[in-house]
PDB file of C-alpha atoms in Angstrom:
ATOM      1  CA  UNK H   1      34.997 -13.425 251.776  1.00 83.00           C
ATOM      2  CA  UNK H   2      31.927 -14.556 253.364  1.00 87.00           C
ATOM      3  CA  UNK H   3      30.353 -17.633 252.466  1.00 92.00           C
ATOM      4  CA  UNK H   4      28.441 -20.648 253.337  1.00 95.00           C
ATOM      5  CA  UNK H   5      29.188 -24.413 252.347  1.00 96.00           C
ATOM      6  CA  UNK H   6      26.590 -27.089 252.861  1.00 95.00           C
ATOM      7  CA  UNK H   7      26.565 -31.385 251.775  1.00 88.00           C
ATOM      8  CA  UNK H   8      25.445 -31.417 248.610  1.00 84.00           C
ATOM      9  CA  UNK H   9      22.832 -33.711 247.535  1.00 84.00           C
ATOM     10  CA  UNK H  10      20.446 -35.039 246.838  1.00 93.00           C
ATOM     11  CA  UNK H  11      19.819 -36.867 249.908  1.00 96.00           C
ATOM     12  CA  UNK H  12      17.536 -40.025 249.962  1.00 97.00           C
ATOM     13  CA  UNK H  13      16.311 -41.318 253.367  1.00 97.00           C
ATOM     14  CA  UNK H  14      13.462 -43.699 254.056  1.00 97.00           C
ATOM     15  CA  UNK H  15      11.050 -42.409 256.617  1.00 97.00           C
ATOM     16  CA  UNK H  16      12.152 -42.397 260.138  1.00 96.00           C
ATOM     17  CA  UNK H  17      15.450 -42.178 259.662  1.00 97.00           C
ATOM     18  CA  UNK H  18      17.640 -39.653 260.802  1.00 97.00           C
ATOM     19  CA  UNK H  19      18.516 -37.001 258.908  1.00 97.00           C
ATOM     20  CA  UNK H  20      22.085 -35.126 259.237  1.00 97.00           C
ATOM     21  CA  UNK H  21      23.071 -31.627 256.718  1.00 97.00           C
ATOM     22  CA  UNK H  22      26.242 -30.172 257.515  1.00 97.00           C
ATOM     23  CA  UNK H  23      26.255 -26.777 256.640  1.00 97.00           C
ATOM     24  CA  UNK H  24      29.559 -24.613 258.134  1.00 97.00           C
ATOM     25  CA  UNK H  25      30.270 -20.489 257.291  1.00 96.00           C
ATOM     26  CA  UNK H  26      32.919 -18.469 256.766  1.00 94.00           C
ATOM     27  CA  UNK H  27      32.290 -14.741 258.039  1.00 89.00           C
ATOM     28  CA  UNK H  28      33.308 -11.118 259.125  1.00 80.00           C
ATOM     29  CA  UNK H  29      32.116 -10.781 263.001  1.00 81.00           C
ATOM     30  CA  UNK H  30      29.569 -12.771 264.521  1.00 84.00           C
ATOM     31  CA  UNK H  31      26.527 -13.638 261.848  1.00 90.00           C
ATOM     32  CA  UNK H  32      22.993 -14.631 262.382  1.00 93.00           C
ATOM     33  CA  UNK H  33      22.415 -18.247 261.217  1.00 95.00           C
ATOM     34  CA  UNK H  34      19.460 -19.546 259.327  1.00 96.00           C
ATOM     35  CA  UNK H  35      17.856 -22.956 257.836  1.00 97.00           C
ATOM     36  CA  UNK H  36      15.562 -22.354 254.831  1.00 96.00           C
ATOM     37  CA  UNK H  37      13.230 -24.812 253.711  1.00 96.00           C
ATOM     38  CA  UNK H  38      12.093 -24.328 250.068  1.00 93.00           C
ATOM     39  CA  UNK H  39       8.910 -26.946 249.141  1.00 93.00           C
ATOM     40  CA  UNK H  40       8.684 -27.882 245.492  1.00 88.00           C
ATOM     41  CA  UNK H  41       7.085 -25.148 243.602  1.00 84.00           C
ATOM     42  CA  UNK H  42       7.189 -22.330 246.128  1.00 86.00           C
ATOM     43  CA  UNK H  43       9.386 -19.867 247.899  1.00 88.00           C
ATOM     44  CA  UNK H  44      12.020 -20.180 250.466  1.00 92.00           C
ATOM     45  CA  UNK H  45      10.428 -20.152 254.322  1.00 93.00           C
ATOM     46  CA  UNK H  46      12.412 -19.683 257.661  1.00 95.00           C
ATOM     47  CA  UNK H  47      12.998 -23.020 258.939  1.00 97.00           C
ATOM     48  CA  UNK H  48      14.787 -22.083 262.051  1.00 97.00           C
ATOM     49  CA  UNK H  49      17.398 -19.347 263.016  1.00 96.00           C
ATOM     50  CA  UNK H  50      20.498 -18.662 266.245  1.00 96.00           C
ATOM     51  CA  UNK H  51      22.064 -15.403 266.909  1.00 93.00           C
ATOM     52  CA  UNK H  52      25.206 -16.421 268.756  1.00 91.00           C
ATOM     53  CA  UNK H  53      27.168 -19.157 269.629  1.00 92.00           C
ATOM     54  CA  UNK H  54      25.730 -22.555 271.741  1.00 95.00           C
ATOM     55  CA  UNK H  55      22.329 -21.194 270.429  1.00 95.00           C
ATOM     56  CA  UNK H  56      19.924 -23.766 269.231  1.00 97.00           C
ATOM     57  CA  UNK H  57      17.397 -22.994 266.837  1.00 96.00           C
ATOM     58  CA  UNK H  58      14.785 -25.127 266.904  1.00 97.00           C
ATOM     59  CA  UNK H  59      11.157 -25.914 264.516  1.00 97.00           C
ATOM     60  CA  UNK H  60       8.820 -28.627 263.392  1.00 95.00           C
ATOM     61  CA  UNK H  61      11.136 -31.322 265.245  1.00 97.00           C
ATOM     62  CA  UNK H  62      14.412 -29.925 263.400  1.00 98.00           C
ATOM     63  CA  UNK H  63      17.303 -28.435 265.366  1.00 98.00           C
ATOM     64  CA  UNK H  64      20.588 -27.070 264.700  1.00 98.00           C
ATOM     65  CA  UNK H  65      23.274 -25.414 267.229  1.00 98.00           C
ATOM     66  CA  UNK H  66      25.446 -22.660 266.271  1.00 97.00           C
ATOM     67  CA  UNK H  67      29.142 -23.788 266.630  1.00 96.00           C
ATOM     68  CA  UNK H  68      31.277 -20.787 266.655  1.00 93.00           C
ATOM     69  CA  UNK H  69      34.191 -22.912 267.272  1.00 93.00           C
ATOM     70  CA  UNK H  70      34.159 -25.007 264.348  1.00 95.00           C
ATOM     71  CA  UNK H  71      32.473 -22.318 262.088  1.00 96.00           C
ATOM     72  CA  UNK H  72      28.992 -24.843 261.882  1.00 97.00           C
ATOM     73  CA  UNK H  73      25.641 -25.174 261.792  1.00 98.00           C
ATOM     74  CA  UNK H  74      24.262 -28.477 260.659  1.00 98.00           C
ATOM     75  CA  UNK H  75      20.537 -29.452 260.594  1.00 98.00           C
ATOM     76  CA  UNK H  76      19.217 -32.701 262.117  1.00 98.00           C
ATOM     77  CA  UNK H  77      16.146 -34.365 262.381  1.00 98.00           C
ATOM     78  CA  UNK H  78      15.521 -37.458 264.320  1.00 96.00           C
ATOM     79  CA  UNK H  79      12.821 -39.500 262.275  1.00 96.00           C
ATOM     80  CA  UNK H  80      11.981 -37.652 258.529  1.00 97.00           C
ATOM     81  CA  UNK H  81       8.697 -37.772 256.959  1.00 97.00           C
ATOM     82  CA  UNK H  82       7.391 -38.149 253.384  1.00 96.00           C
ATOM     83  CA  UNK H  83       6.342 -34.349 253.857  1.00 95.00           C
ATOM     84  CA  UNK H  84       9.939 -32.925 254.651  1.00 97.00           C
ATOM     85  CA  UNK H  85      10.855 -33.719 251.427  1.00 96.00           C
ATOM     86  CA  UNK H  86      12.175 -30.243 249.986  1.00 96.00           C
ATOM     87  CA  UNK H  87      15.972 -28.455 248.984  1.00 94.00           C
ATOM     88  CA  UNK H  88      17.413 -27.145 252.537  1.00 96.00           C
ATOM     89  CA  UNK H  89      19.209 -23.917 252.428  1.00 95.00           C
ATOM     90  CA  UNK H  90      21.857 -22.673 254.810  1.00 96.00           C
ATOM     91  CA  UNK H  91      22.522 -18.814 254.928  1.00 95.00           C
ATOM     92  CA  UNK H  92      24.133 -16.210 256.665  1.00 93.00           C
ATOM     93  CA  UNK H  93      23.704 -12.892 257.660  1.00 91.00           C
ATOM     94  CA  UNK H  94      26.330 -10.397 258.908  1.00 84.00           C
ATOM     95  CA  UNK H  95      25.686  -8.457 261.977  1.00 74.00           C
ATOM     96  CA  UNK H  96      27.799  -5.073 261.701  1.00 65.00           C
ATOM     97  CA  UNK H  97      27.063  -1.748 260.785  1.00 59.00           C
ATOM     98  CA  UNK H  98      27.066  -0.767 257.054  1.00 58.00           C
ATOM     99  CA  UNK H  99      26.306  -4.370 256.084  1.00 60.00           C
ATOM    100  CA  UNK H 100      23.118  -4.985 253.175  1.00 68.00           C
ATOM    101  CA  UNK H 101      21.327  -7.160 256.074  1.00 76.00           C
ATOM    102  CA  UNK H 102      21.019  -9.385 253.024  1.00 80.00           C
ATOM    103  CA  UNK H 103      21.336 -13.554 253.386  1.00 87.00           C
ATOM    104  CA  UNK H 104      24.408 -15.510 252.336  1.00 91.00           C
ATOM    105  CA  UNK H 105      22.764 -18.585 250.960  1.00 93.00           C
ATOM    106  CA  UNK H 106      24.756 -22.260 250.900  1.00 94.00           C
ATOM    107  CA  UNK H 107      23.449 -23.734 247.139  1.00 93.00           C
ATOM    108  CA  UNK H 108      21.115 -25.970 248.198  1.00 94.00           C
ATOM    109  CA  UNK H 109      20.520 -29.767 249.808  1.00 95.00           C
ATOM    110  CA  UNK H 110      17.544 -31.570 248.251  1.00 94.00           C
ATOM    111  CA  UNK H 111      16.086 -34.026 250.297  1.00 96.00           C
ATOM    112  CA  UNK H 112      14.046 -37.045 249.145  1.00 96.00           C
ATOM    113  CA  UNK H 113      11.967 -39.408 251.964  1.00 97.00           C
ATOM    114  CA  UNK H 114      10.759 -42.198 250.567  1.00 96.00           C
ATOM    115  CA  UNK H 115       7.874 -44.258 252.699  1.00 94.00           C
TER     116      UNK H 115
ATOM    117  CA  UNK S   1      -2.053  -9.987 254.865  1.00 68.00           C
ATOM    118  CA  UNK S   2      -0.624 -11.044 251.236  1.00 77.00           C
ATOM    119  CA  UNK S   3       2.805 -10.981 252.553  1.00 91.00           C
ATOM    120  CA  UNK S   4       5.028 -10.975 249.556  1.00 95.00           C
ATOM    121  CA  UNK S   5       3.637 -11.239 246.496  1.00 95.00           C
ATOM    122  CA  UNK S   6       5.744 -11.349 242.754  1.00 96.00           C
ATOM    123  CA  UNK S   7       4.407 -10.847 239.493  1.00 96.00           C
ATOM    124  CA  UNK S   8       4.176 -12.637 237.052  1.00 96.00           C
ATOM    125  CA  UNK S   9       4.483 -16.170 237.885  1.00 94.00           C
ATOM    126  CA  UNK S  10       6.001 -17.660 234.598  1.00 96.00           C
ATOM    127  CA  UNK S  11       7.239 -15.550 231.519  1.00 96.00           C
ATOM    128  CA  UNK S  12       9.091 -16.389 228.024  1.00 97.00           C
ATOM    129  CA  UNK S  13      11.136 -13.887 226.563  1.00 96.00           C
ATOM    130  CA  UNK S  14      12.910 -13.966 223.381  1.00 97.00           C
ATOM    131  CA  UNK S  15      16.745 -12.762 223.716  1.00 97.00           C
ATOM    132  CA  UNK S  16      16.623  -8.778 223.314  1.00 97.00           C
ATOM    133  CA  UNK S  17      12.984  -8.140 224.677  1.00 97.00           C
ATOM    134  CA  UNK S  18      12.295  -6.210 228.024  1.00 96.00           C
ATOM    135  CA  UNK S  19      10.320  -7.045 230.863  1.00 95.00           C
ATOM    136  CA  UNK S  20       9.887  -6.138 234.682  1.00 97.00           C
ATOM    137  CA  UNK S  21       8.798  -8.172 237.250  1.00 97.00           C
ATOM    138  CA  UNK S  22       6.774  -6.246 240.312  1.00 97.00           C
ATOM    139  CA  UNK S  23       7.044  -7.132 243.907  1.00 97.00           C
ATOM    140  CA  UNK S  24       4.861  -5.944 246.427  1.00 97.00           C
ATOM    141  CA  UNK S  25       4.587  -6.427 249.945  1.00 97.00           C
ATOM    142  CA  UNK S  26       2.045  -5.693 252.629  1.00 96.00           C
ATOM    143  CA  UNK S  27       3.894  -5.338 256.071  1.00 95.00           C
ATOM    144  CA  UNK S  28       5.485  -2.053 255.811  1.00 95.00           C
ATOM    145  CA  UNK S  29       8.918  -3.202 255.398  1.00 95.00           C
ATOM    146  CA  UNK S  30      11.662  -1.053 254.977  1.00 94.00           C
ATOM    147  CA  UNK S  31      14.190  -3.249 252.894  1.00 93.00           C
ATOM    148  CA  UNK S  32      13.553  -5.450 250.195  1.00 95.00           C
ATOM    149  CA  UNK S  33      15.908  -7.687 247.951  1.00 95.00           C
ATOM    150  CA  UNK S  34      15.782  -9.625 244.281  1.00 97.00           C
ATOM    151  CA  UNK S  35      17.884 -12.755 244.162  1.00 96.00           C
ATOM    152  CA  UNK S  36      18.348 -14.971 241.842  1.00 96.00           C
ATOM    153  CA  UNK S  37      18.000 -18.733 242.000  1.00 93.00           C
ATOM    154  CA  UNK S  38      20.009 -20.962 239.788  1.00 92.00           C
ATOM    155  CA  UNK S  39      20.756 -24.433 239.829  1.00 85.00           C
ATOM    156  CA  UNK S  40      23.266 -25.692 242.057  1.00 81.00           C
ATOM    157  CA  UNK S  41      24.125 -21.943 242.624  1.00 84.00           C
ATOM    158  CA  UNK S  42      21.876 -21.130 245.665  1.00 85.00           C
ATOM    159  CA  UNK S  43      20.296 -17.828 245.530  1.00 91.00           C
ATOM    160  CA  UNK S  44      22.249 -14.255 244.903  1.00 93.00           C
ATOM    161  CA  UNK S  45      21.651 -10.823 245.432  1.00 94.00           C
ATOM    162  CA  UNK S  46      20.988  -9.248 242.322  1.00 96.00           C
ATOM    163  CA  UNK S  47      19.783  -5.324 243.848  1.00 96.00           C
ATOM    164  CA  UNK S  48      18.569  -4.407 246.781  1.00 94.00           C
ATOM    165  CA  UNK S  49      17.024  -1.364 248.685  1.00 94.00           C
ATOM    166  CA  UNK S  50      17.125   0.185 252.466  1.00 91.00           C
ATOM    167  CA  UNK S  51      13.878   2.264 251.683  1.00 92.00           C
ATOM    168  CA  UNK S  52      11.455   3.919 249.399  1.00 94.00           C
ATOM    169  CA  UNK S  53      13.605   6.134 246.942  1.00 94.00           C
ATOM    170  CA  UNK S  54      17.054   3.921 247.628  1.00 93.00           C
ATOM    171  CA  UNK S  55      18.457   1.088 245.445  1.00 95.00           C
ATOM    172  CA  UNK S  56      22.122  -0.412 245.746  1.00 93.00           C
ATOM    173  CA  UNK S  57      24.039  -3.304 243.638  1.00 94.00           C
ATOM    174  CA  UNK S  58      24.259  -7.033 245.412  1.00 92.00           C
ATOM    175  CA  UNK S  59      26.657  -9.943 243.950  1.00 90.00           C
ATOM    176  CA  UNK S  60      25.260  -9.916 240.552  1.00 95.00           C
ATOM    177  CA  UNK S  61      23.945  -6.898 239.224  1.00 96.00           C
ATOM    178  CA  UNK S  62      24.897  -6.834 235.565  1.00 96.00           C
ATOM    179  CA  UNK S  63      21.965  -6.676 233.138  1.00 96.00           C
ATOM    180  CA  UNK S  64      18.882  -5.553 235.541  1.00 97.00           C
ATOM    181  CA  UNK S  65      17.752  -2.341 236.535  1.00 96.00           C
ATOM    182  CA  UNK S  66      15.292  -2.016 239.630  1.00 97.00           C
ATOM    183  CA  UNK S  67      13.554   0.921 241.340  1.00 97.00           C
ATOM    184  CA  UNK S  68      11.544   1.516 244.615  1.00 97.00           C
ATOM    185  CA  UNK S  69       9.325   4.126 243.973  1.00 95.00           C
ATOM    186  CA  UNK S  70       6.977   3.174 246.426  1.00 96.00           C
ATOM    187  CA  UNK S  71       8.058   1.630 250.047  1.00 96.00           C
ATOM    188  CA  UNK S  72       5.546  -1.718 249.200  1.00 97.00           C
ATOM    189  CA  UNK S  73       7.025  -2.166 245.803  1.00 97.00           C
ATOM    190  CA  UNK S  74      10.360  -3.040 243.924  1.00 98.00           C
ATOM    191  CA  UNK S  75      10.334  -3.625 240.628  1.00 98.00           C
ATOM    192  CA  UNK S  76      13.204  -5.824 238.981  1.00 98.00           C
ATOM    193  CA  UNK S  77      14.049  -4.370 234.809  1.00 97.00           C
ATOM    194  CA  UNK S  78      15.546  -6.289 232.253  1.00 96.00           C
ATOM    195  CA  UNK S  79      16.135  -4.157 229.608  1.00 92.00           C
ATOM    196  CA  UNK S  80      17.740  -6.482 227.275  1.00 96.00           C
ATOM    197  CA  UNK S  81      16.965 -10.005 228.271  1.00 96.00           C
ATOM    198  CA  UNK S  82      19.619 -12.804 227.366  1.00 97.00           C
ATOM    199  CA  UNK S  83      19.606 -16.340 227.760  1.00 96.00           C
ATOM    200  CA  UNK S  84      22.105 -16.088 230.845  1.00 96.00           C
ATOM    201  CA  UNK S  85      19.268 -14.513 232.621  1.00 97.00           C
ATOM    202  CA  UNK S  86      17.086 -17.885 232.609  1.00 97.00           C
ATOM    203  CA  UNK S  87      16.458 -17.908 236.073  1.00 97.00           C
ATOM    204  CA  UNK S  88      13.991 -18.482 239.466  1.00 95.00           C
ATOM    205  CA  UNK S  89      13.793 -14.620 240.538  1.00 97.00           C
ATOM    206  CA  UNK S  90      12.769 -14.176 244.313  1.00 96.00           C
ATOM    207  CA  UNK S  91      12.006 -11.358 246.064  1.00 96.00           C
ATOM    208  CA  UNK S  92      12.239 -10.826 249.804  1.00 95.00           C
ATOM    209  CA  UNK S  93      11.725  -7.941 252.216  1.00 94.00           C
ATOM    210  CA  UNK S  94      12.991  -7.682 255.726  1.00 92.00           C
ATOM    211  CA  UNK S  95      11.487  -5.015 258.428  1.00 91.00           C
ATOM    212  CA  UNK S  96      14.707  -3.623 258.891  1.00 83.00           C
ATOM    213  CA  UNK S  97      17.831  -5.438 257.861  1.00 75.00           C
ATOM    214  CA  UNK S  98      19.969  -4.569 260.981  1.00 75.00           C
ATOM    215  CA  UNK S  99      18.575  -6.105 263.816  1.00 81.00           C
ATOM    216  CA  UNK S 100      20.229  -9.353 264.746  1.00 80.00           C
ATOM    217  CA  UNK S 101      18.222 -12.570 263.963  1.00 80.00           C
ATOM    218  CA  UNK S 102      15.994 -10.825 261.395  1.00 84.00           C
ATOM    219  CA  UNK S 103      13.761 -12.679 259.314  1.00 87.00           C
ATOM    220  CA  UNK S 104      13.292 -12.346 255.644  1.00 91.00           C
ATOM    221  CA  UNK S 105      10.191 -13.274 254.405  1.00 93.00           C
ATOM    222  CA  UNK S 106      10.041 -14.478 250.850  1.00 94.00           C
ATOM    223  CA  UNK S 107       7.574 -14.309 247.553  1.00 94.00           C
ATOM    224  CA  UNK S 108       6.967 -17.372 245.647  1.00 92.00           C
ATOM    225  CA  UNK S 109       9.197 -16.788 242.702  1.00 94.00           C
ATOM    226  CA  UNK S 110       9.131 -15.626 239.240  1.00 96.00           C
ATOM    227  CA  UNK S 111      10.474 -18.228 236.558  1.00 95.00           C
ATOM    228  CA  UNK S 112      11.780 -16.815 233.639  1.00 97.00           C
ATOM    229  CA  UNK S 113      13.015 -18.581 230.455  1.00 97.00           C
ATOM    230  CA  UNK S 114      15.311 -16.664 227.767  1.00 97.00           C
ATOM    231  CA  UNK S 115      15.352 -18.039 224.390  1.00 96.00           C
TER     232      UNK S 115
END
């Protein structure tokens, strides 16, 4: 079936280090890719998104590429903040006719920066 | 523009009671979803719908009812709450859910606790 696997955490980095969340999907056809961010207390907000393969989404100094070979899509950051601390979600969402257009999600990565 | 808005924000229930939780959004979206958040569990797809009048089963339908009488508004039923239904309930709407790279935009959440 179609599904999405991502690091589980939590993650604890100090600030300015780099940050590194694998996240890698299994899928019928050619999905869309996504990075949630979900802050503590509030709802889930697009992070950054790629609709085909060697795409690289990009946001807020966050980037991931969409590896069609190896079925991935990890997030990376080069220097975290205090204020990226949230729970990362991976998701999918199928591209082909019929399909619910709903997301996929992976269960979660919480992050933790510590000054 | 409200974007997505859920209500209410927090609820107790006691095991058997009913309730419904309301989402509404403002940007003339065609599909909108419930999910579920549980720990370590990511969110699923309780219901969704593809437009006003329309509802379908996701991943976990068992135990809620919903309806979309009105394109800006899905409501989410529990009929007979029990504790397995202790959750984070999000709702989420989507312009159309089949163009590629679509973004769903999300409400801040509903927490409901089950005694």
């Amino acid at each position: 079936g179609n599904s999405v696997t991502q690091m589980e955490g939590p993650v604890t980095l100090s600030e300015e280090a780099f940050l590194t969340i694998n996240c890698t999907y299994t899928a019928t056809g050619y999905p869309s890719l996504f990075w949630y961010v979900q802050y503590p207390g509030e709802g889930l907000q697009l992070l950054l998104k790629a609709t085909k393969a060697d795409d690289k989404g990009s946001n807020k100094g966050f980037e991931a590429t969409y590896r069609k070979e190896t079925t991935s899509f990890h997030l990376e950051k080069g220097s975290v903040q205090v204020s990226d601390s949230a729970v990362y979600f991976c998701a999918l969402r199928l591209n082909y006719g019929g399909s619910q257009g709903n997301l996929i999600f992976g269960k979660g990565t919480k992050l933790s920066v510590k000054p | 523009n409200a974007g997505v808005t859920q209500t209410p924000k927090f609820r107790v229930l006691k095991t058997g009671q009913s309730m419904t939780l309301l989402c509404a959004q403002d940007m003339n979206h065609e599909y909108m979803y419930w999910y579920r958040q549980d720990p370590g569990m990511g969110l699923r797809l309780i219901h969704y719908s593809v437009g006003e009048g329309t509802t379908a089963k996701g991943e976990v339908p068992d135990g809620y009812n919903v309806s979309r009488l009105k394109k800006q508004n899905f409501l989410l039923g529990l009929e007979s709450a029990a504790p397995s239904q202790t959750s984070v309930y999000f709702c989420a709407s989507s312009p159309s859910g089949t163009v590629i790279g679509e973004t769903q935009y999300f409400g801040p959440g509903t927490r409901l606790l089950v005694l």
